[in-house]
Short mmCIF file of C-alpha atoms and ligand atoms in Angstrom, two decimals:
data_model
loop_
_atom_site.label_atom_id
_atom_site.label_comp_id
_atom_site.label_asym_id
_atom_site.label_seq_id
_atom_site.Cartn_x
_atom_site.Cartn_y
_atom_site.Cartn_z
CA UNK A 1 0.00 0.00 0.00
CA UNK A 2 1.53 3.33 -1.08
CA UNK A 3 -0.21 6.42 0.21
CA UNK A 4 0.09 9.68 -1.71
CA UNK A 5 2.05 12.48 -0.06
CA UNK A 6 -0.02 15.23 1.49
CA UNK A 7 0.51 18.73 0.12
CA UNK A 8 2.05 21.14 2.67
CA UNK A 9 -1.18 23.20 2.50
CA UNK A 10 -3.25 20.14 3.38
CA UNK A 11 -1.10 19.32 6.40
CA UNK A 12 -1.01 22.89 7.66
CA UNK A 13 -4.79 23.25 7.35
CA UNK A 14 -5.37 20.01 9.24
CA UNK A 15 -2.96 21.09 11.99
CA UNK A 16 -4.20 24.60 12.60
CA UNK A 17 -6.97 25.42 15.12
CA UNK A 18 -10.43 25.49 13.52
CA UNK A 19 -12.68 28.46 14.10
CA UNK A 20 -16.07 29.75 13.01
CA UNK A 21 -16.56 32.10 10.05
CA UNK A 22 -18.62 35.04 11.25
CA UNK A 23 -18.81 38.14 9.05
CA UNK A 24 -15.37 38.57 7.51
CA UNK A 25 -13.55 37.12 10.47
CA UNK A 26 -12.56 33.72 11.83
CA UNK A 27 -13.61 33.66 15.47
CA UNK A 28 -13.07 31.30 18.40
CA UNK A 29 -16.21 29.52 19.49
CA UNK A 30 -17.54 30.61 22.90
CA UNK A 31 -16.49 27.28 24.38
CA UNK A 32 -13.08 25.60 24.07
CA UNK A 33 -14.74 22.21 23.60
CA UNK A 34 -13.65 20.52 20.37
CA UNK A 35 -15.23 17.78 18.28
CA UNK A 36 -12.65 15.20 17.18
CA UNK A 37 -11.94 14.91 13.47
CA UNK A 38 -11.19 11.22 12.92
CA UNK A 39 -9.59 9.58 9.88
CA UNK A 40 -11.96 6.68 9.14
CA UNK A 41 -9.24 4.80 7.26
CA UNK A 42 -7.35 4.14 10.52
CA UNK A 43 -9.45 5.56 13.35
CA UNK A 44 -6.74 8.10 14.28
CA UNK A 45 -7.59 11.61 15.48
CA UNK A 46 -6.57 14.16 12.86
CA UNK A 47 -7.74 17.44 14.32
CA UNK A 48 -10.60 19.10 16.20
CA UNK A 49 -13.38 21.43 15.11
CA UNK A 50 -15.27 24.00 17.17
CA UNK A 51 -18.51 23.05 18.86
CA UNK A 52 -20.55 26.21 18.23
CA UNK A 53 -22.97 27.24 20.97
CA UNK A 54 -26.30 29.02 20.62
CA UNK A 55 -24.49 32.34 21.21
CA UNK A 56 -22.08 31.56 18.35
CA UNK A 57 -25.01 30.73 16.08
CA UNK A 58 -26.68 34.02 17.08
CA UNK A 59 -23.54 35.89 16.01
CA UNK A 60 -23.38 34.05 12.69
CA UNK A 61 -27.04 34.71 11.90
CA UNK A 62 -26.63 38.38 12.91
CA UNK A 63 -23.72 38.71 10.46
CA UNK A 64 -25.71 37.06 7.65
CA UNK A 65 -28.75 39.21 8.51
CA UNK A 66 -26.68 42.42 8.39
CA UNK A 67 -25.12 41.41 5.08
CA UNK A 68 -28.57 40.77 3.63
CA UNK A 69 -30.39 43.78 5.11
CA UNK A 70 -27.63 46.37 4.77
CA UNK A 71 -24.86 44.91 2.62
CA UNK A 72 -24.26 45.16 -1.13
CA UNK A 73 -24.92 41.51 -1.98
CA UNK A 74 -28.68 41.29 -2.69
CA UNK A 75 -28.76 44.51 -4.74
CA UNK A 76 -25.41 44.12 -6.50
CA UNK A 77 -25.50 44.20 -10.32
CA UNK A 78 -26.14 40.58 -11.33
CA UNK A 79 -23.07 40.44 -13.56
CA UNK A 80 -20.88 41.50 -10.66
CA UNK A 81 -22.42 38.88 -8.42
CA UNK A 82 -21.85 36.26 -11.14
CA UNK A 83 -18.21 37.32 -11.43
CA UNK A 84 -17.68 36.95 -7.67
CA UNK A 85 -19.28 33.50 -7.66
CA UNK A 86 -17.01 32.51 -10.57
CA UNK A 87 -14.06 33.85 -8.55
CA UNK A 88 -15.07 31.49 -5.71
CA UNK A 89 -15.09 28.59 -8.22
CA UNK A 90 -11.66 29.71 -9.50
CA UNK A 91 -10.32 29.50 -5.95
CA UNK A 92 -11.63 25.96 -5.56
CA UNK A 93 -10.06 25.02 -8.89
CA UNK A 94 -6.71 26.50 -7.83
CA UNK A 95 -6.80 24.40 -4.64
CA UNK A 96 -8.48 21.29 -6.01
CA UNK A 97 -5.87 18.74 -4.95
CA UNK A 98 -5.64 20.17 -1.45
CA UNK A 99 -9.45 20.09 -1.10
CA UNK A 100 -9.56 16.53 -2.45
CA UNK A 101 -6.94 15.45 0.11
CA UNK A 102 -8.88 17.11 2.94
CA UNK A 103 -12.07 15.37 1.81
CA UNK A 104 -10.34 12.00 1.71
CA UNK A 105 -8.76 12.45 5.14
CA UNK A 106 -12.12 13.42 6.63
CA UNK A 107 -14.42 10.90 4.90
CA UNK A 108 -12.09 8.06 3.89
CA UNK A 109 -13.16 8.34 0.22
CA UNK A 110 -10.73 7.10 -2.44
CA UNK A 111 -8.67 10.11 -3.52
CA UNK A 112 -9.89 9.84 -7.10
CA UNK A 113 -13.49 10.06 -5.93
CA UNK A 114 -12.64 13.16 -3.91
CA UNK A 115 -10.96 14.73 -6.93
CA UNK A 116 -14.09 14.08 -8.99
CA UNK A 117 -16.27 15.57 -6.26
CA UNK A 118 -14.18 18.74 -6.04
CA UNK A 119 -14.64 19.16 -9.80
CA UNK A 120 -18.38 18.52 -9.37
CA UNK A 121 -18.47 21.25 -6.73
CA UNK A 122 -16.75 23.65 -9.15
CA UNK A 123 -19.25 22.67 -11.87
CA UNK A 124 -22.25 23.32 -9.62
CA UNK A 125 -20.95 26.71 -8.50
CA UNK A 126 -20.12 27.82 -12.04
CA UNK A 127 -23.51 26.59 -13.27
CA UNK A 128 -25.27 28.82 -10.73
CA UNK A 129 -22.90 31.73 -11.36
CA UNK A 130 -24.36 31.52 -14.87
CA UNK A 131 -27.88 31.91 -13.49
CA UNK A 132 -27.11 35.06 -11.47
CA UNK A 133 -27.72 37.41 -14.41
CA UNK A 134 -30.65 35.45 -15.87
CA UNK A 135 -33.17 35.90 -13.07
CA UNK A 136 -36.26 37.56 -14.53
CA UNK A 137 -39.88 38.24 -13.66
CA UNK A 138 -42.94 38.41 -15.94
CA UNK A 139 -45.37 41.06 -17.23
CA UNK A 140 -49.15 40.58 -17.21
CA UNK A 141 -52.23 41.85 -19.01
CA UNK A 142 -54.85 41.91 -16.27
CA UNK A 143 -58.64 41.98 -16.01
CA UNK A 144 -59.05 44.95 -13.61
CA UNK A 145 -60.82 48.00 -15.09
CA UNK A 146 -58.49 50.80 -16.20
CA UNK A 147 -55.02 50.81 -17.61
CA UNK A 148 -52.28 49.06 -15.66
CA UNK A 149 -48.69 47.96 -15.90
CA UNK A 150 -48.29 44.76 -13.88
CA UNK A 151 -45.10 42.81 -13.46
CA UNK A 152 -43.35 40.42 -11.10
CA UNK A 153 -39.95 40.68 -9.50
CA UNK A 154 -37.90 37.68 -8.39
CA UNK A 155 -36.23 38.61 -5.11
CA UNK A 156 -33.88 36.67 -2.83
CA UNK A 157 -35.60 34.93 0.07
CA UNK A 158 -33.15 36.36 2.63
CA UNK A 159 -30.86 34.56 5.07
CA UNK A 160 -30.59 30.84 4.40
CA UNK A 161 -29.51 28.13 6.85
CA UNK A 162 -27.69 25.48 4.82
CA UNK A 163 -27.47 22.21 6.76
CA UNK A 164 -25.55 19.45 4.99
CA UNK A 165 -24.62 15.77 5.58
CA UNK A 166 -21.34 13.86 5.59
CA UNK A 167 -21.60 11.63 2.54
CA UNK A 168 -20.55 14.13 -0.18
CA UNK A 169 -19.54 17.13 1.95
CA UNK A 170 -18.07 19.53 -0.62
CA UNK A 171 -20.65 18.65 -3.28
CA UNK A 172 -23.56 19.11 -0.87
CA UNK A 173 -22.17 22.48 0.27
CA UNK A 174 -21.66 23.62 -3.34
CA UNK A 175 -25.13 22.48 -4.44
CA UNK A 176 -26.60 24.81 -1.84
CA UNK A 177 -24.10 27.68 -1.94
CA UNK A 178 -24.34 28.03 -5.75
CA UNK A 179 -28.07 28.82 -5.99
CA UNK A 180 -28.15 30.60 -2.63
CA UNK A 181 -25.45 33.07 -3.70
CA UNK A 182 -26.74 33.42 -7.28
CA UNK A 183 -30.17 34.40 -5.95
CA UNK A 184 -28.62 37.10 -3.75
CA UNK A 185 -29.26 35.37 -0.42
CA UNK A 186 -26.76 35.28 2.42
CA UNK A 187 -25.93 32.05 4.22
CA UNK A 188 -25.06 30.31 7.45
CA UNK A 189 -23.59 26.96 6.47
CA UNK A 190 -23.53 24.10 8.98
CA UNK A 191 -21.50 21.14 7.76
CA UNK A 192 -21.89 17.71 9.35
CA UNK A 193 -19.92 17.25 12.57
CA UNK A 194 -18.06 14.25 11.09
CA UNK A 195 -16.91 16.07 7.95
CA UNK A 196 -16.42 19.82 8.31
CA UNK A 197 -12.91 20.29 6.90
CA UNK A 198 -13.68 21.14 3.27
CA UNK A 199 -16.50 23.52 4.26
CA UNK A 200 -14.11 25.43 6.53
CA UNK A 201 -11.48 25.61 3.80
CA UNK A 202 -14.15 26.80 1.33
CA UNK A 203 -14.89 29.63 3.76
CA UNK A 204 -11.26 30.76 3.65
CA UNK A 205 -11.13 30.53 -0.14
CA UNK A 206 -14.42 32.40 -0.67
CA UNK A 207 -13.20 35.27 1.53
CA UNK A 208 -9.97 35.40 -0.50
CA UNK A 209 -12.12 35.47 -3.66
CA UNK A 210 -13.70 38.70 -2.41
CA UNK A 211 -17.12 37.57 -1.22
CA UNK A 212 -18.42 40.52 0.81
CA UNK A 213 -18.48 40.41 4.60
CA UNK A 214 -21.25 38.27 6.11
CA UNK A 215 -22.46 36.73 2.84
CA UNK A 216 -21.11 33.33 3.94
CA UNK A 217 -20.87 32.35 7.61
CA UNK A 218 -19.90 28.88 8.82
CA UNK A 219 -20.70 27.26 12.15
CA UNK A 220 -19.48 23.78 13.05
CA UNK A 221 -21.02 21.60 15.71
CA UNK A 222 -23.50 18.86 16.51
CA UNK A 223 -26.94 18.74 14.94
CA UNK A 224 -28.85 18.57 18.21
CA UNK A 225 -27.18 21.75 19.55
CA UNK A 226 -25.60 23.96 16.86
CA UNK A 227 -27.99 22.77 14.12
CA UNK A 228 -30.98 23.06 16.43
CA UNK A 229 -30.14 26.67 17.37
CA UNK A 230 -29.73 27.54 13.70
CA UNK A 231 -32.98 26.08 12.39
CA UNK A 232 -35.02 27.71 15.16
CA UNK A 233 -33.42 31.15 14.83
CA UNK A 234 -35.84 33.97 14.02
CA UNK A 235 -33.28 35.61 11.77
CA UNK A 236 -33.38 32.69 9.33
CA UNK A 237 -35.79 33.03 6.38
CA UNK A 238 -35.13 29.71 4.68
CA UNK A 239 -33.76 26.30 5.65
CA UNK A 240 -32.14 24.13 3.00
CA UNK A 241 -31.47 20.69 4.43
CA UNK A 242 -29.93 17.50 3.15
CA UNK A 243 -29.76 14.54 5.49
CA UNK A 244 -31.77 11.72 6.98
CA UNK A 245 -35.55 11.53 6.91
CA UNK A 246 -35.63 11.42 10.73
CA UNK A 247 -33.80 14.76 10.96
CA UNK A 248 -35.80 16.10 8.01
CA UNK A 249 -38.97 15.76 10.10
CA UNK A 250 -37.33 17.76 12.93
CA UNK A 251 -36.38 20.45 10.40
CA UNK A 252 -39.91 20.51 8.95
CA UNK A 253 -41.31 21.09 12.47
CA UNK A 254 -38.87 23.95 13.10
CA UNK A 255 -39.72 25.47 9.73
CA UNK A 256 -43.45 25.21 10.47
CA UNK A 257 -43.04 26.94 13.86
CA UNK A 258 -41.24 29.89 12.31
CA UNK A 259 -43.06 29.64 8.95
CA UNK A 260 -39.69 29.55 7.26
CA UNK A 261 -39.32 28.45 3.65
CA UNK A 262 -37.87 24.93 3.62
CA UNK A 263 -36.45 22.40 1.19
CA UNK A 264 -35.59 18.86 2.25
CA UNK A 265 -33.39 16.33 0.43
CA UNK A 266 -33.77 13.17 2.49
CA UNK A 267 -33.06 9.46 2.56
CA UNK A 268 -33.76 6.78 0.01
CA UNK A 269 -34.14 3.03 -0.45
CA UNK A 270 -34.18 2.96 -4.19
CA UNK A 271 -35.49 0.01 -6.22
CA UNK A 272 -33.53 -1.39 -9.14
CA UNK A 273 -35.61 -3.60 -11.44
CA UNK A 274 -33.83 -5.94 -13.85
CA UNK A 275 -36.09 -7.45 -16.52
CA UNK A 276 -35.20 -10.73 -18.27
CA UNK A 277 -34.29 -9.02 -21.57
CA UNK A 278 -31.80 -6.61 -19.93
CA UNK A 279 -28.22 -6.31 -21.15
CA UNK A 280 -26.65 -8.01 -18.14
CA UNK A 281 -23.12 -7.07 -19.16
CA UNK A 282 -24.12 -3.51 -18.36
CA UNK A 283 -26.74 -4.10 -15.69
CA UNK A 284 -24.66 -6.27 -13.35
CA UNK A 285 -21.60 -4.02 -12.89
CA UNK A 286 -23.65 -0.82 -12.85
CA UNK A 287 -26.07 -2.21 -10.27
CA UNK A 288 -23.16 -3.31 -8.10
CA UNK A 289 -21.37 0.03 -8.34
CA UNK A 290 -24.53 1.99 -7.58
CA UNK A 291 -24.72 0.39 -4.12
CA UNK A 292 -21.00 -0.20 -3.40
CA UNK A 293 -19.69 3.16 -4.71
CA UNK A 294 -18.86 5.60 -1.88
CA UNK A 295 -19.23 2.56 0.42
CA UNK A 296 -22.99 2.64 -0.06
CA UNK A 297 -23.23 6.11 1.44
CA UNK A 298 -25.17 7.63 -1.48
CA UNK A 299 -28.75 8.81 -1.05
CA UNK A 300 -29.75 7.62 -4.54
CA UNK A 301 -27.94 4.25 -4.30
CA UNK A 302 -29.87 1.40 -5.91
CA UNK A 303 -30.14 -0.44 -2.60
CA UNK A 304 -33.08 -2.77 -3.34
CA UNK A 305 -32.51 -5.15 -6.25
CA UNK A 306 -35.61 -6.74 -7.83
CA UNK A 307 -34.49 -9.27 -10.42
CA UNK A 308 -36.68 -11.41 -12.67
CA UNK A 309 -36.69 -14.99 -11.41
CA UNK A 310 -35.37 -16.37 -14.73
CA UNK A 311 -32.07 -14.49 -14.40
CA UNK A 312 -31.70 -14.30 -10.64
CA UNK A 313 -28.77 -16.72 -10.20
CA UNK A 314 -26.63 -15.00 -12.83
CA UNK A 315 -27.44 -11.48 -11.59
CA UNK A 316 -27.02 -12.06 -7.85
CA UNK A 317 -23.81 -14.05 -8.33
CA UNK A 318 -22.56 -11.40 -10.76
CA UNK A 319 -23.20 -8.50 -8.40
CA UNK A 320 -21.57 -10.41 -5.54
CA UNK A 321 -18.50 -11.09 -7.74
CA UNK A 322 -18.14 -7.38 -8.53
CA UNK A 323 -18.30 -6.66 -4.79
CA UNK A 324 -15.58 -9.21 -4.06
CA UNK A 325 -13.35 -7.84 -6.81
CA UNK A 326 -13.28 -4.28 -5.46
CA UNK A 327 -10.13 -3.13 -3.69
CA UNK A 328 -10.90 -1.86 -0.21
CA UNK A 329 -8.37 0.38 1.45
CA UNK A 330 -7.21 3.74 2.71
CA UNK A 331 -8.53 6.66 0.71
CA UNK A 332 -5.05 8.08 0.17
CA UNK A 333 -3.97 4.92 -1.69
CA UNK A 334 -4.47 5.67 -5.42
CA UNK A 335 -5.43 2.02 -6.03
CA UNK A 336 -8.28 1.99 -3.54
CA UNK A 337 -11.76 1.65 -5.04
CA UNK A 338 -13.82 1.45 -1.86
CA UNK A 339 -12.97 3.33 1.32
CA UNK A 340 -14.20 2.90 4.88
CA UNK A 341 -17.54 3.89 6.38
CA UNK A 342 -17.37 7.52 7.52
CA UNK A 343 -17.42 6.96 11.30
CA UNK A 344 -17.42 4.28 13.97
CA UNK A 345 -21.05 5.10 14.81
CA UNK A 346 -22.15 4.55 11.21
CA UNK A 347 -19.94 1.43 10.97
CA UNK A 348 -21.72 -0.07 14.01
CA UNK A 349 -25.10 0.80 12.48
CA UNK A 350 -24.27 -0.96 9.20
CA UNK A 351 -22.95 -4.06 11.00
CA UNK A 352 -26.12 -4.19 13.12
CA UNK A 353 -28.22 -4.14 9.95
CA UNK A 354 -26.26 -7.03 8.43
CA UNK A 355 -26.85 -9.09 11.60
CA UNK A 356 -30.50 -8.05 11.56
CA UNK A 357 -30.86 -9.29 7.97
CA UNK A 358 -29.61 -12.73 9.01
CA UNK A 359 -31.87 -12.81 12.05
CA UNK A 360 -34.87 -11.77 9.94
CA UNK A 361 -34.32 -14.93 7.85
CA UNK A 362 -32.48 -13.54 4.81
CA UNK A 363 -29.29 -15.08 3.43
CA UNK A 364 -25.95 -13.24 3.54
CA UNK A 365 -24.95 -14.25 0.02
CA UNK A 366 -21.58 -12.50 0.07
CA UNK A 367 -19.48 -10.17 2.21
CA UNK A 368 -20.99 -9.14 5.53
CA UNK A 369 -17.78 -8.95 7.54
CA UNK A 370 -15.43 -6.30 8.82
CA UNK A 371 -12.43 -5.85 6.54
CA UNK A 372 -8.99 -5.48 8.15
CA UNK A 373 -8.39 -4.70 11.80
CA UNK A 374 -8.14 -0.93 11.79
CA UNK A 375 -10.42 1.70 10.30
CA UNK A 376 -14.12 1.29 9.63
CA UNK A 377 -14.17 -1.07 6.64
CA UNK A 378 -17.06 -3.37 5.74
CA UNK A 379 -17.03 -5.84 2.87
CA UNK A 380 -19.45 -5.15 0.00
CA UNK A 381 -22.43 -7.25 1.05
CA UNK A 382 -25.29 -8.92 -0.79
CA UNK A 383 -28.29 -10.10 1.22
CA UNK A 384 -30.50 -12.49 -0.77
CA UNK A 385 -34.01 -13.89 -0.31
CA UNK A 386 -35.36 -10.83 1.43
CA UNK A 387 -39.04 -9.92 1.63
CA UNK A 388 -40.53 -6.44 1.64
CA UNK A 389 -41.63 -6.71 5.29
CA UNK A 390 -38.04 -7.03 6.56
CA UNK A 391 -36.45 -4.00 8.20
CA UNK A 392 -33.34 -4.42 6.01
CA UNK A 393 -35.60 -3.80 3.02
CA UNK A 394 -37.72 -1.03 4.51
CA UNK A 395 -34.99 1.04 6.20
CA UNK A 396 -32.06 2.96 4.73
CA UNK A 397 -28.83 1.20 5.79
CA UNK A 398 -26.46 3.70 4.19
CA UNK A 399 -23.63 1.22 3.80
CA UNK A 400 -22.40 -1.20 1.08
CA UNK A 401 -25.33 -3.56 1.60
CA UNK A 402 -27.63 -4.69 -1.20
CA UNK A 403 -30.91 -6.50 -0.52
CA UNK A 404 -32.25 -8.69 -3.31
CA UNK A 405 -35.42 -10.52 -4.20
CA UNK A 406 -37.16 -11.87 -7.30
CA UNK A 407 -40.35 -11.11 -9.22
CA UNK A 408 -42.36 -12.84 -11.93
CA UNK A 409 -44.29 -9.99 -13.64
CA UNK A 410 -43.81 -6.27 -14.34
CA UNK A 411 -46.83 -5.47 -12.17
CA UNK A 412 -45.28 -7.36 -9.28
CA UNK A 413 -41.97 -5.53 -9.76
CA UNK A 414 -43.72 -2.14 -9.71
CA UNK A 415 -45.73 -3.07 -6.62
CA UNK A 416 -42.57 -4.16 -4.79
CA UNK A 417 -40.69 -1.03 -5.91
CA UNK A 418 -43.45 1.30 -4.70
CA UNK A 419 -43.95 -0.52 -1.40
CA UNK A 420 -41.65 1.87 0.48
CA UNK A 421 -41.90 5.04 2.56
CA UNK A 422 -39.08 6.42 0.41
CA UNK A 423 -39.28 7.70 -3.18
CA UNK A 424 -35.92 9.22 -4.09
CA UNK A 425 -34.76 7.18 -7.11
CA UNK A 426 -35.47 4.02 -9.07
CA UNK A 427 -33.97 2.13 -12.03
CA UNK A 428 -35.21 -0.16 -14.77
CA UNK A 429 -33.07 -2.38 -16.99
CA UNK A 430 -34.61 -3.61 -20.27
CA UNK A 431 -33.96 -3.39 -24.02
CA UNK A 432 -37.65 -2.63 -24.62
CA UNK A 433 -37.87 1.18 -24.75
CA UNK A 434 -41.64 1.24 -24.51
CA UNK A 435 -41.70 -0.97 -21.41
CA UNK A 436 -38.95 1.14 -19.83
CA UNK A 437 -40.83 4.42 -20.22
CA UNK A 438 -44.13 2.94 -19.10
CA UNK A 439 -42.49 1.57 -15.96
CA UNK A 440 -40.67 4.89 -15.38
CA UNK A 441 -44.06 6.59 -15.11
CA UNK A 442 -45.33 4.03 -12.63
CA UNK A 443 -42.44 4.20 -10.14
CA UNK A 444 -43.17 6.79 -7.46
CA UNK A 445 -39.72 8.38 -7.22
CA UNK A 446 -38.08 11.68 -8.13
CA UNK A 447 -35.23 10.31 -10.27
CA UNK A 448 -35.51 7.35 -12.66
CA UNK A 449 -32.63 5.60 -14.39
CA UNK A 450 -33.33 3.64 -17.57
CA UNK A 451 -30.42 1.30 -18.22
CA UNK A 452 -28.38 3.13 -15.59
CA UNK A 453 -28.55 3.43 -11.84
CA UNK A 454 -26.82 6.66 -10.96
CA UNK A 455 -27.76 9.68 -13.08
CA UNK A 456 -27.12 13.18 -11.67
CA UNK A 457 -26.23 16.57 -13.09
CA UNK A 458 -26.42 20.12 -11.74
CA UNK A 459 -28.81 21.09 -14.55
CA UNK A 460 -31.31 18.31 -13.75
CA UNK A 461 -33.73 18.51 -10.82
CA UNK A 462 -32.92 16.21 -7.89
CA UNK A 463 -35.31 15.37 -5.11
CA UNK A 464 -37.69 12.91 -3.62
CA UNK A 465 -41.29 11.74 -3.63
CA UNK A 466 -42.92 10.57 -0.40
CA UNK A 467 -40.61 10.70 2.64
CA UNK A 468 -37.51 11.35 0.51
CA UNK A 469 -38.00 15.08 0.48
CA UNK A 470 -39.71 18.33 -0.31
CA UNK A 471 -38.59 20.50 -3.26
CA UNK A 472 -35.97 19.95 -5.94
CA UNK A 473 -32.33 20.99 -5.96
CA UNK A 474 -30.22 21.53 -9.10
CA UNK A 475 -31.31 23.25 -12.28
CA UNK A 476 -33.76 26.16 -12.35
CA UNK A 477 -35.86 24.43 -9.65
CA UNK A 478 -32.89 24.63 -7.30
CA UNK A 479 -32.52 28.36 -7.90
CA UNK A 480 -36.23 28.97 -7.24
CA UNK A 481 -35.78 27.61 -3.69
CA UNK A 482 -33.87 30.81 -2.88
CA UNK A 483 -36.19 33.25 -4.69
CA UNK A 484 -39.60 34.68 -3.93
CA UNK A 485 -42.01 36.47 -6.25
CA UNK A 486 -43.29 40.00 -5.74
CA UNK A 487 -46.22 41.22 -7.88
CA UNK A 488 -46.30 44.97 -8.67
CA UNK A 489 -49.55 46.63 -9.84
CA UNK A 490 -49.14 50.12 -11.37
CA UNK A 491 -52.13 52.22 -12.46
CA UNK A 492 -51.20 54.18 -15.55
P1 NAD B 501 -28.32 13.61 9.48
O1 NAD B 501 -29.76 13.90 9.28
O2 NAD B 501 -27.91 12.86 10.68
O3 NAD B 501 -27.46 14.97 9.51
C1 NAD B 501 -27.48 15.88 8.44
C2 NAD B 501 -27.11 17.25 8.97
O4 NAD B 501 -28.13 17.67 9.86
C3 NAD B 501 -25.82 17.29 9.78
O5 NAD B 501 -25.16 18.53 9.54
C4 NAD B 501 -26.32 17.24 11.21
O6 NAD B 501 -25.43 17.83 12.14
C5 NAD B 501 -27.59 18.07 11.10
N1 NAD B 501 -28.57 17.78 12.14
C6 NAD B 501 -28.80 16.62 12.78
N2 NAD B 501 -29.79 16.77 13.70
C7 NAD B 501 -30.19 18.07 13.62
C8 NAD B 501 -31.18 18.83 14.31
N3 NAD B 501 -31.95 18.31 15.25
N4 NAD B 501 -31.32 20.14 13.98
C9 NAD B 501 -30.57 20.69 12.99
N5 NAD B 501 -29.60 20.02 12.33
C10 NAD B 501 -29.43 18.71 12.63
O7 NAD B 501 -27.86 12.91 8.13
P2 NAD B 501 -26.45 12.25 7.82
O8 NAD B 501 -26.40 10.96 8.55
O9 NAD B 501 -25.37 13.27 8.01
O10 NAD B 501 -26.55 12.02 6.25
C11 NAD B 501 -27.01 10.87 5.70
C12 NAD B 501 -28.44 11.03 5.22
O11 NAD B 501 -28.51 12.08 4.24
C13 NAD B 501 -28.97 9.81 4.55
O12 NAD B 501 -30.29 9.56 4.99
C14 NAD B 501 -28.99 10.19 3.06
O13 NAD B 501 -29.90 9.48 2.28
C15 NAD B 501 -29.32 11.64 3.15
N6 NAD B 501 -28.93 12.34 1.90
C16 NAD B 501 -29.90 12.74 1.03
C17 NAD B 501 -29.57 13.35 -0.18
C18 NAD B 501 -30.62 13.80 -1.14
O14 NAD B 501 -30.29 14.53 -2.08
N7 NAD B 501 -31.87 13.42 -0.99
C19 NAD B 501 -28.23 13.58 -0.48
C20 NAD B 501 -27.25 13.17 0.43
C21 NAD B 501 -27.62 12.55 1.63
#
């Protein structure tokens, strides 16, 4: 195993004390308590981040409020705002390897995945920089007596709380910061307590890029304390949240109390239907990688496999073989394909689910064990002969664990696919285009893959049906989350 050398900038960022970004200043949190930053590849402590208190959150919201109510950002010429957002993307691009290394240290991801995600973050931010000078209202001919000029304005919603998870930290932050900034909102970003390093570094880079004081503020800390203070704060106009469905319900309650605008990107348990005429040379590896990629920690992962009974042996054995062939290891090893689970807590949760599957009567067809004796590695796992009443089928495991069962007819496959509280994504594999599109309409999910199991792009709406979310990120829909419409009636 040969690990890549860390850049001096990576090492010095990891080593230095972490603070909170409030206004244009990095400030000590009110308390000296630190949250450990742990390298999931070996379990070693890397650093510590601040545990922001309610008073720290109040300061951050006050800075964002001042920047929105009094600062230049919301009323800046749109082309100038676009140029500043592009300058932020330029800074990320100039530091891409350093950011990728930080992401890998913090999450355990293979370094090549982190590099790809840093480029995805740049893409999302540039995409929304492009929207900043294309925000327009409408004009209307109305039915009121008399002569009138009536038009709408699209205005920024205000101060946004951006609460993000640990599975794709820099991408999740960029997917929210891009539209938030393009719309002219100001932000308080709260990264996940397990993975805050790249968000903090983004804060430094965005200040260097010239983002005005208070437009971006960053508080680190636990969800139940720092996050809770943020989502309940009266100075917040909008909450944009990505994370688990359980926390999403807490956020929805807080938003309802304060009547804040809210968008929720939540969990998934996405069905993957393989019909007997599918091209298995494509379907088998793609189905395996959808669930094993990022160690199964992907909201849209195809985590429930429904395979036609005629091809079940070939498909299940094939997916298991792909899992066994993947190289598990430290994220900083260029040859690693699958890294560890992000934290010990999540590792324990995934192991408990694998044991639960066996005790519920399913068969652990492959994998299922801890890999190595340090770090939080779990073998890619296939659980066969499940039924839709089992908890391993109904609940999101968020690890490299695939549950599989068979079907006889298309109607049965659709019924099984839709028998879930979740509705984030779904996939269909068949050579029959007509069947594919008919089934795509019948699956109750926000993203459908036909002959693929992992489509995503910053121009294409992303979000869930049922308990997988409220609203759509990416594309024009994602921008609208940060805008509100004002109607102006003028009598001529
Ligand atoms: P989580 O809900 O535990 O935490 C997400 C964020 O919310 C973290 O920053 C956390 O600190 C904060 N938080 C937790 N409790 C809070 C509270 N009471 N008040 C305010 N903030 C609080 O989720 P996670 O475990 O970090 O992420 C994994 C989940 O995210 C999975 O369910 C996954 O499916 C989901 N996810 C969804 C999408 C999507 O686009 N739909 C994308 C990525 C991840």
